[in-house]
Amino acid sequence: MLTESMQINSGHQSMIHDIKYDYYGDKLASCGSDGYINIYDVSKKQQVGQIKIRDSPLFSLSWSHPRFGNVLATSSYDGEISIFKEQKDWMKVASFQNEGSVNCVQFMPRELFLACGTSDGFVILLDNNKNWDVDYKWQAHESTIHGLCWNYDGSLLATCSADKLIKIWEFTNNNKPQLKYTIQQHLDVVKDVQFHPLENNILVSGGDDGKLRIHRLDDDVVEIQLIDFHMTIWRIAFNMLGNLLTINGEINGQSQIQTLKQEDNYQYSQIDCN
Amino acid sequence: MLLKTTQGNMSVWSNLKSQSNLLVSAVNDQLGAQLQFNSFNLGQKNTSTSIIGTISCKDAVTCLAWENFAQETYPMGLVAAGTSEGYVALYDANSAINQEEESCVSIIDQLYEGPVNAIEFNEFKPNLIALGGQDVLIADIIKDIQNPQVFGPGNPNLHEDSSITAVSWNKKILHILASASQNGLTGVWDLRNNKPIFSFQDSSAISNKKVSLLWNPEIPTQIAVAYDDERAPELQIWDLRNPQGPSIVFSQIHKSGINSLSWCPNDHSLLLTGGRDGQVVCWNYKTQSVVSQEQLNFEIADLKWSKRVTSVYSISSVDGQTSIRSLPCGKEGYAPKWLKPPVGSVYAFDQMAAFKENNSAIQVYSINQSDPDNIFENFNAFCSIDADQNRIQFEIDKQHNQQYTQYWKLLNSVQKEDKKEYLATLGFSVKEITQQTENYTGKRHSKKDDQNKKKNQAPQRPAIDFATITDQDADSFFNDLTNQSINKQQQTNSSRNQDVEIFQSEQVSKNTNWNVGVEKIIKDNLIVGNYEGAIDCALKCGRSAEALLLAYSQSKEIFEQTMNTFLTTQTDYFLKNVLKHIVLKHPDEIAKNYELNTWKECAAMVLNSDNTGQFHKIMEQLGDRFIAERKDEFNALQCYILAMNGEKCIKILINHNKSLKELSEAIKLLIVIEAYSLQESELFARYFDSLILQFANYAIQHNQYLSAAYSLNFSSPDCQRALELLDLLYRGNHKERNIIQKIMDKPTFPFKYEQIKMGIVKQLSAQPVHAPNQPVSRPTRPAVNQHQDDHNVRQQIQQNQNQNTNSAAINNPFGPNVAKTADEQVPPPSKRPVQKPNPPVKPAPPPNQTKKQEAQNLQGPPFPNEPFRQEQQQPLVQPPPPPKHHMAPPPPPPQQQQFQSNQQQQFQPPLPQQPFQQQQHQPQITQQQQWQQEQQQQQQQQQQNQQQLFNQRTQQNPVLDNKQQIQQSKAVPPPPAPQRRGPPPPPKK
C-alpha cells in the first residue's frame, strides 16, 4: 500500500525530531538537534527555507491554519517557544522563554492558539489575541509532558506524560480548562497521544510500555483496542481522515515504522507497507 | 534540581514498571541499620518522601540491591543487603511495605570475615547474585532461596588478597562478570567457563581505595571505572577490544576521589559520578563532555540513577542524608535521549514522510489509490458527463443492478416527460397494446392521431380510420384465428372475459319487444315525457347504455346523477374503483384503493387521465402507501421518482449508505433527482450534504480525490465542511490536483483571513499567569459531532465576528490595513455552478467599492463611529517595527554551518565494533553446555556476535591453572600514557 517514492535530503547535521506538512501538503518542515528548521517544497523536492533558533535542539513543530498565512511554531530543549511567519523571509513574530525544556507544541485547529507541554509537567497556552501573552499555564502532570494533541474541533486537549498518565482537558467558553478524563492504562511513560482526525472521541496513545491503546471517550473512557508492539512507541500519526495510522518506535536503537489501517469500529489492523 | 529529601547513606531504586517512584535507603547508626522504603510524588510540592515500609537490621548495611525476582512469590521483588558482618540478607519488598512481621526471606551467611562491599543481581537471571568482599562470590538462589548455592567465579583469583570494592554483571552477555579491587585491578570473569578472561590495572598504582565499576549498557565490551584516588580522581572507560589502556579518560573536574558511579539506564550516553569533593558530574561519554556539574555541600557516598524515572537520581551523603534530584533540564547543551524523538512520520493526502535515526534523508512514501469494484472510476465517468440526460443514459447502459436500472429508467422518463417513455418504463408498450387493440377492433387508435383529430373536429362525421394490414399479417391473422378457435377456445374466452368483464357483468335484457315488460314501461315513460323514470327503469333492467344515452340527452345534472348511480351500483371491483375514478376524473381515488401489486397499471392510468397536474401527487400517495403498508422502499422509491419528490426520495436513499457501492449509487441518483425535483427542500439539502460528505470521506480515504471533489461539487453552498474539503482538494498537493484544477473553478477560500499579531519576547516565566477566578477568553467551541460541523463552524464564525466588533478592523480581512494579505490570498469569487455565494465567507468586494461600504458589508450595520474605530485600531494592525530582538536572526552565515558540522563530527560515535568482529572465524571451544542453552533462549543475534567476542577472548587468553599464566595476564603492561589516551589503535591481526 505504501511505496517509497523519493527521498528529501534534510540538510540537518544531526538527529531530526519532528516533521510536519503544512495544511495543503505543499511544504514540509523539519526540526532537529542542530537547532534548525528546514522547509522543503515537496513537489520541487528542494529546500526553500531555513530558520535558525539557537544551538539547542528543537523538538516539535506546528503549522498554523492557512487563514493566517504561513505560520510555524516550534519549541526547544532550552525552553524557547517561537512563532514565525513567512513574509519575504521567515520572521519571528513572538517568543516565550520557559525555564525548562518544551517538548511539544500544537496550534488549536483553525486558531492561533498554541498549546505547549514542558518537561516539568506544565501546559502553557499562548494566544495571538493577547499578543502572544500567556493565556493560561498550569501543572498538568507530575513530570515531563511528552506529547499533546487537540481534537478536531478544539474542544479537547489531550496531554501525556512520563507520569504514565494521559489527561484530557475540556475547553468551554470563557473558562479555564477543566480536567475531563484521566487515563492510567499505560504502565510506563506515555510518549504520544493523538485524536482521530474525524472522531472527536477516539484517542490513541503509545509509549515506553510498547503498547498502542485506542480509547473511546464517552461518559467514561473505554479502551477499545490494544496492540503490543514490543518497542518504545515515540510518535503516532494519523493520515488525513484517520483510516491509516503509523506507529513510530524504537527497539534496541533501531527505528521502526509500522502502519495500520482502520477496520470497522475504529479497530486497526497491521498492513505491510515496505 | 532537588526534588525530595530523606535519610540514608546509600539507596537503591525499584525496577518495577508500576512502582517506579520507590527508593530504598539504608540508614545506619550505632544500633544497627534500618532500610526505609521511600515513596514520592513529584506533583506534590512538599520535599519529603513518605516512608511506606521499614526493615530493621542488626548490623550495618554496606551495600544494597533490589531486583524483580519470582514475581508470583515476591510481587515487588527482593531487596538484598550486604552487611558489615559479612553476610547478605534478602528481604521481600512486598511484605516490608505491607508491614508484615517477617520480611526477611533468607540470610546468606559465612561468606566473608569482613564486610560485603558490593552486591548486584544479574538482570537476565536475577537468581544469580554477585557479591564482593574478600573475594568475588556468586550466590544462586534458584533452587533453595534459604540455602543458596555459593560459588566462586573461577580460578585463579585475579585480585589475590585485595578486597573487592565493586562487582558488575555485563548488561548484554549474561555470563560475564567484572570485579574491581582495592589495589586498582579490574578483572573480567567468564562464568560459563568459570575462568578469568581479562584484567587490567591502572598505572597510577593506588591501594586501599574504592574502585567503582560498571559495564556500558550499550556496548558490552566497555567498562567504566572510577577511582577514589585523590591524586588522580579519574573516570576511565576501557574497551576490551583495546586492552592497552582506557579509551576515554575524564579528569580535571573532580577535585577529590570519585567514590560513586552510575550509568544512566535511560540514556546510555550519560554517566553520573559523585566525589568526596561534593561534586555531582553528569558526563556524556560519547561527546566526551560534561553535561552538568553541581557542587553540593557534603561528601557523596553513593548515587544512583532511577531505573525507570527518566532524569531522576538519588544521592546519599556520607553523613546519612539522601536526596532525590533531577538532571537540570533545558539548559543549553546536551538534551537527554528520553526527550528526543528519534523517529516520526507525517501524512498529507496520498503521501507520508518519515524520518529515522541515523538517516539524514527524509523518506517520502506514496500511498496507492484503491478502487474497489471500480466504483470511483464509474463515479468519475458519470460526473464528467455534462448533461443530466446523458448521465441517465450512461447509467442505463452501464448499470448492472436491475434495481438501480429501474430507477434510472424512471428518471429517464421523468427527464423526457414523454408518456410513452413512462409507460414503457412501467412495463406497458403503447405500441403493443395499440397493436392488440387494432387487431381486435380493426381500427386505428394510435395517440398520434390526437392532433389530427383536433383539426378535423368538424360537424362532419369523423371518418373511420381502418387499420391497414399487410398480406403477410393477414395470413397469419387468419391462421391465428383458426388456431385460436380450434385449440385455445377456452383460453381466449377466459381472457376475453377478463378484458371485457365490465361489459358483461350486467344483466343485459335481451328483450327487443318494446311492448311488453320493462321495455313497455320505459317506452310509456318516454311517451309521457318522464325521462327520469325511463332512465331509472333502463338502469334497473340493465339497459345502462340506453339510460346513459337518455340522461345525456337531458341536462348535465341528470347525466351526472345517472352516471353516479350507474357506477356506484356496480359490484365489479375494477369498474367501481378504477374506471369510476377515471370517468369522474378523480385519479387520486385510484391511488387510494388500487391494488399495490399492480401499481404500475395505476400509474399508467393516472398518467393518461387528463389531470396530469395531479400525477405527481398521486405517485407520492402511492409511495406513501408502500411505505406505510408494506415498508417496501424499492417500489416506494420508484413512485417518489415519478412524483419528482426529492425529499421523499432522499428519505429512502439516506439509508443507502451501508456500503460504498450503495452510497455511490445513491449519490448518482440524487444528483439527477435533485435536478428534476419539483420542490426546494432544506431537508433534502441537509441529507444530501451528509451523504456527500460520507462519500467524499470514503473517496479521500481511498485517495480518490477527483471523486471526492466531484461529489463535493454537488453539496449545498452552506455546508461548511464540504467547502473546506473542496478547498483542500483543489489546492492540496496530491496526484489529482492538476485534473481537479483543470476541470473545476477555483473555490473561494472558505475561511476568514486573519492577521497574526506581533508578540513580545518573554523572559523567564516568573510572571503570574492568571488570577484563579478570572475568566479566560479564548476561541473555543462546544464539542459537536461531525454532522453538525457546518453549523458549528458557522457559529464559530459568528462568534469571531462578534469578537471582531470589538476589534473592528484588526481582523477585517479586507480592511485597509491588511489589504496586502487580502490581495495576496483572496481568490476571485467562485464560479462553481452549484455554488451560491457562501454566507460565512464574504466575497471580495468590487474594487470600486468604498472602504466604508466594505466595512459595512463585513460588519453588518455600520457603527456610527466606525471610521474612528478604524483609526484607533490602526496602530495595532500595523505594529511599530518590532525591536531588534524580536526579529529572527539573519540566516546563518555559512561559517556557522561549517562550525555545526565540525561540531557534529566530534559527535560521531567512537569505537567501531566492526574490526574486531572480523576476526571471529576461528573454531570455538565448546564446553558451554548449560550456559549456552540458556543463552540461546535469551540472546539476540546482535548479542551473539558480541558473545563470540568473549568466546574468542576466552580462547585467545586462556587463563590456565598455573601461576605463570596469571602473571602473564597481570603483566599486560599499560602502555605509556599519551598512547593510551589517543584513539584506539587498530586491533591486532
PDB file of N, CA, C and O in Angstrom, chain A residues 212-239:
ATOM      1  N   LEU A 212       0.160   0.125  21.995  1.00  0.00           N
ATOM      2  CA  LEU A 212      -0.694   1.124  21.373  1.00  0.00           C
ATOM      3  C   LEU A 212      -2.088   0.894  21.924  1.00  0.00           C
ATOM      4  O   LEU A 212      -2.605  -0.222  21.877  1.00  0.00           O
ATOM      5  N   ARG A 213      -2.678   1.946  22.456  1.00  0.00           N
ATOM      6  CA  ARG A 213      -4.017   1.806  23.027  1.00  0.00           C
ATOM      7  C   ARG A 213      -4.947   2.756  22.307  1.00  0.00           C
ATOM      8  O   ARG A 213      -4.616   3.907  22.045  1.00  0.00           O
ATOM      9  N   ILE A 214      -6.135   2.254  21.991  1.00  0.00           N
ATOM     10  CA  ILE A 214      -7.143   3.095  21.349  1.00  0.00           C
ATOM     11  C   ILE A 214      -8.295   3.237  22.339  1.00  0.00           C
ATOM     12  O   ILE A 214      -8.821   2.236  22.834  1.00  0.00           O
ATOM     13  N   HIS A 215      -8.628   4.460  22.634  1.00  0.00           N
ATOM     14  CA  HIS A 215      -9.641   4.728  23.650  1.00  0.00           C
ATOM     15  C   HIS A 215     -10.834   5.417  23.011  1.00  0.00           C
ATOM     16  O   HIS A 215     -10.695   6.192  22.071  1.00  0.00           O
ATOM     17  N   ARG A 216     -11.991   5.135  23.576  1.00  0.00           N
ATOM     18  CA  ARG A 216     -13.174   5.909  23.205  1.00  0.00           C
ATOM     19  C   ARG A 216     -13.605   6.709  24.430  1.00  0.00           C
ATOM     20  O   ARG A 216     -13.733   6.189  25.522  1.00  0.00           O
ATOM     21  N   LEU A 217     -13.776   8.001  24.220  1.00  0.00           N
ATOM     22  CA  LEU A 217     -14.162   8.871  25.327  1.00  0.00           C
ATOM     23  C   LEU A 217     -15.673   9.058  25.297  1.00  0.00           C
ATOM     24  O   LEU A 217     -16.193   9.729  24.417  1.00  0.00           O
ATOM     25  N   ASP A 218     -16.363   8.405  26.213  1.00  0.00           N
ATOM     26  CA  ASP A 218     -17.799   8.660  26.340  1.00  0.00           C
ATOM     27  C   ASP A 218     -18.010   9.214  27.737  1.00  0.00           C
ATOM     28  O   ASP A 218     -17.320  10.109  28.149  1.00  0.00           O
ATOM     29  N   ASP A 219     -18.972   8.632  28.448  1.00  0.00           N
ATOM     30  CA  ASP A 219     -19.112   9.053  29.843  1.00  0.00           C
ATOM     31  C   ASP A 219     -17.848   8.659  30.596  1.00  0.00           C
ATOM     32  O   ASP A 219     -17.353   9.380  31.445  1.00  0.00           O
ATOM     33  N   ASP A 220     -17.373   7.470  30.259  1.00  0.00           N
ATOM     34  CA  ASP A 220     -16.079   7.031  30.779  1.00  0.00           C
ATOM     35  C   ASP A 220     -15.149   6.810  29.606  1.00  0.00           C
ATOM     36  O   ASP A 220     -15.571   6.881  28.469  1.00  0.00           O
ATOM     37  N   VAL A 221     -13.931   6.474  29.916  1.00  0.00           N
ATOM     38  CA  VAL A 221     -13.009   6.135  28.847  1.00  0.00           C
ATOM     39  C   VAL A 221     -13.015   4.622  28.685  1.00  0.00           C
ATOM     40  O   VAL A 221     -12.820   3.892  29.651  1.00  0.00           O
ATOM     41  N   VAL A 222     -13.291   4.176  27.479  1.00  0.00           N
ATOM     42  CA  VAL A 222     -13.308   2.747  27.207  1.00  0.00           C
ATOM     43  C   VAL A 222     -12.127   2.435  26.295  1.00  0.00           C
ATOM     44  O   VAL A 222     -11.948   3.096  25.277  1.00  0.00           O
ATOM     45  N   GLU A 223     -11.338   1.465  26.681  1.00  0.00           N
ATOM     46  CA  GLU A 223     -10.238   1.067  25.807  1.00  0.00           C
ATOM     47  C   GLU A 223     -10.794   0.102  24.793  1.00  0.00           C
ATOM     48  O   GLU A 223     -11.284  -0.968  25.151  1.00  0.00           O
ATOM     49  N   ILE A 224     -10.743   0.461  23.509  1.00  0.00           N
ATOM     50  CA  ILE A 224     -11.383  -0.401  22.523  1.00  0.00           C
ATOM     51  C   ILE A 224     -10.382  -1.280  21.784  1.00  0.00           C
ATOM     52  O   ILE A 224     -10.767  -2.206  21.117  1.00  0.00           O
ATOM     53  N   GLN A 225      -9.103  -0.979  21.899  1.00  0.00           N
ATOM     54  CA  GLN A 225      -8.130  -1.884  21.284  1.00  0.00           C
ATOM     55  C   GLN A 225      -6.771  -1.703  21.931  1.00  0.00           C
ATOM     56  O   GLN A 225      -6.445  -0.612  22.407  1.00  0.00           O
ATOM     57  N   LEU A 226      -6.013  -2.791  21.941  1.00  0.00           N
ATOM     58  CA  LEU A 226      -4.658  -2.725  22.465  1.00  0.00           C
ATOM     59  C   LEU A 226      -3.781  -3.582  21.564  1.00  0.00           C
ATOM     60  O   LEU A 226      -4.105  -4.731  21.278  1.00  0.00           O
ATOM     61  N   ILE A 227      -2.708  -3.016  21.077  1.00  0.00           N
ATOM     62  CA  ILE A 227      -1.760  -3.790  20.271  1.00  0.00           C
ATOM     63  C   ILE A 227      -0.385  -3.633  20.906  1.00  0.00           C
ATOM     64  O   ILE A 227       0.040  -2.508  21.184  1.00  0.00           O
ATOM     65  N   ASP A 228       0.283  -4.748  21.124  1.00  0.00           N
ATOM     66  CA  ASP A 228       1.613  -4.687  21.737  1.00  0.00           C
ATOM     67  C   ASP A 228       2.675  -4.713  20.639  1.00  0.00           C
ATOM     68  O   ASP A 228       2.748  -5.658  19.864  1.00  0.00           O
ATOM     69  N   PHE A 229       3.451  -3.663  20.565  1.00  0.00           N
ATOM     70  CA  PHE A 229       4.478  -3.586  19.529  1.00  0.00           C
ATOM     71  C   PHE A 229       5.866  -3.973  20.048  1.00  0.00           C
ATOM     72  O   PHE A 229       6.820  -4.031  19.276  1.00  0.00           O
ATOM     73  N   HIS A 230       5.988  -4.202  21.333  1.00  0.00           N
ATOM     74  CA  HIS A 230       7.267  -4.620  21.923  1.00  0.00           C
ATOM     75  C   HIS A 230       8.402  -3.671  21.549  1.00  0.00           C
ATOM     76  O   HIS A 230       9.499  -4.100  21.231  1.00  0.00           O
ATOM     77  N   MET A 231       8.101  -2.405  21.539  1.00  0.00           N
ATOM     78  CA  MET A 231       9.156  -1.409  21.305  1.00  0.00           C
ATOM     79  C   MET A 231       8.689  -0.100  21.948  1.00  0.00           C
ATOM     80  O   MET A 231       7.511   0.053  22.275  1.00  0.00           O
ATOM     81  N   THR A 232       9.612   0.796  22.138  1.00  0.00           N
ATOM     82  CA  THR A 232       9.217   2.102  22.650  1.00  0.00           C
ATOM     83  C   THR A 232       8.486   2.844  21.543  1.00  0.00           C
ATOM     84  O   THR A 232       9.045   3.067  20.470  1.00  0.00           O
ATOM     85  N   ILE A 233       7.239   3.198  21.796  1.00  0.00           N
ATOM     86  CA  ILE A 233       6.492   3.964  20.794  1.00  0.00           C
ATOM     87  C   ILE A 233       6.771   5.440  21.045  1.00  0.00           C
ATOM     88  O   ILE A 233       6.526   5.946  22.138  1.00  0.00           O
ATOM     89  N   TRP A 234       7.301   6.102  20.040  1.00  0.00           N
ATOM     90  CA  TRP A 234       7.650   7.521  20.179  1.00  0.00           C
ATOM     91  C   TRP A 234       6.594   8.443  19.627  1.00  0.00           C
ATOM     92  O   TRP A 234       6.210   9.413  20.238  1.00  0.00           O
ATOM     93  N   ARG A 235       6.164   8.138  18.435  1.00  0.00           N
ATOM     94  CA  ARG A 235       5.232   9.053  17.781  1.00  0.00           C
ATOM     95  C   ARG A 235       4.165   8.259  17.044  1.00  0.00           C
ATOM     96  O   ARG A 235       4.435   7.189  16.496  1.00  0.00           O
ATOM     97  N   ILE A 236       2.964   8.828  17.021  1.00  0.00           N
ATOM     98  CA  ILE A 236       1.832   8.209  16.331  1.00  0.00           C
ATOM     99  C   ILE A 236       1.307   9.238  15.341  1.00  0.00           C
ATOM    100  O   ILE A 236       1.196  10.416  15.675  1.00  0.00           O
ATOM    101  N   ALA A 237       1.003   8.784  14.127  1.00  0.00           N
ATOM    102  CA  ALA A 237       0.493   9.739  13.134  1.00  0.00           C
ATOM    103  C   ALA A 237      -0.711   9.142  12.422  1.00  0.00           C
ATOM    104  O   ALA A 237      -0.669   8.004  11.953  1.00  0.00           O
ATOM    105  N   PHE A 238      -1.782   9.910  12.358  1.00  0.00           N
ATOM    106  CA  PHE A 238      -2.941   9.545  11.556  1.00  0.00           C
ATOM    107  C   PHE A 238      -2.789  10.162  10.178  1.00  0.00           C
ATOM    108  O   PHE A 238      -2.163  11.218  10.040  1.00  0.00           O
ATOM    109  N   ASN A 239      -3.390   9.549   9.175  1.00  0.00           N
ATOM    110  CA  ASN A 239      -3.455  10.256   7.902  1.00  0.00           C
ATOM    111  C   ASN A 239      -4.638  11.208   7.935  1.00  0.00           C
ATOM    112  O   ASN A 239      -5.292  11.378   8.973  1.00  0.00           O
TER     113      ASN A 239
END
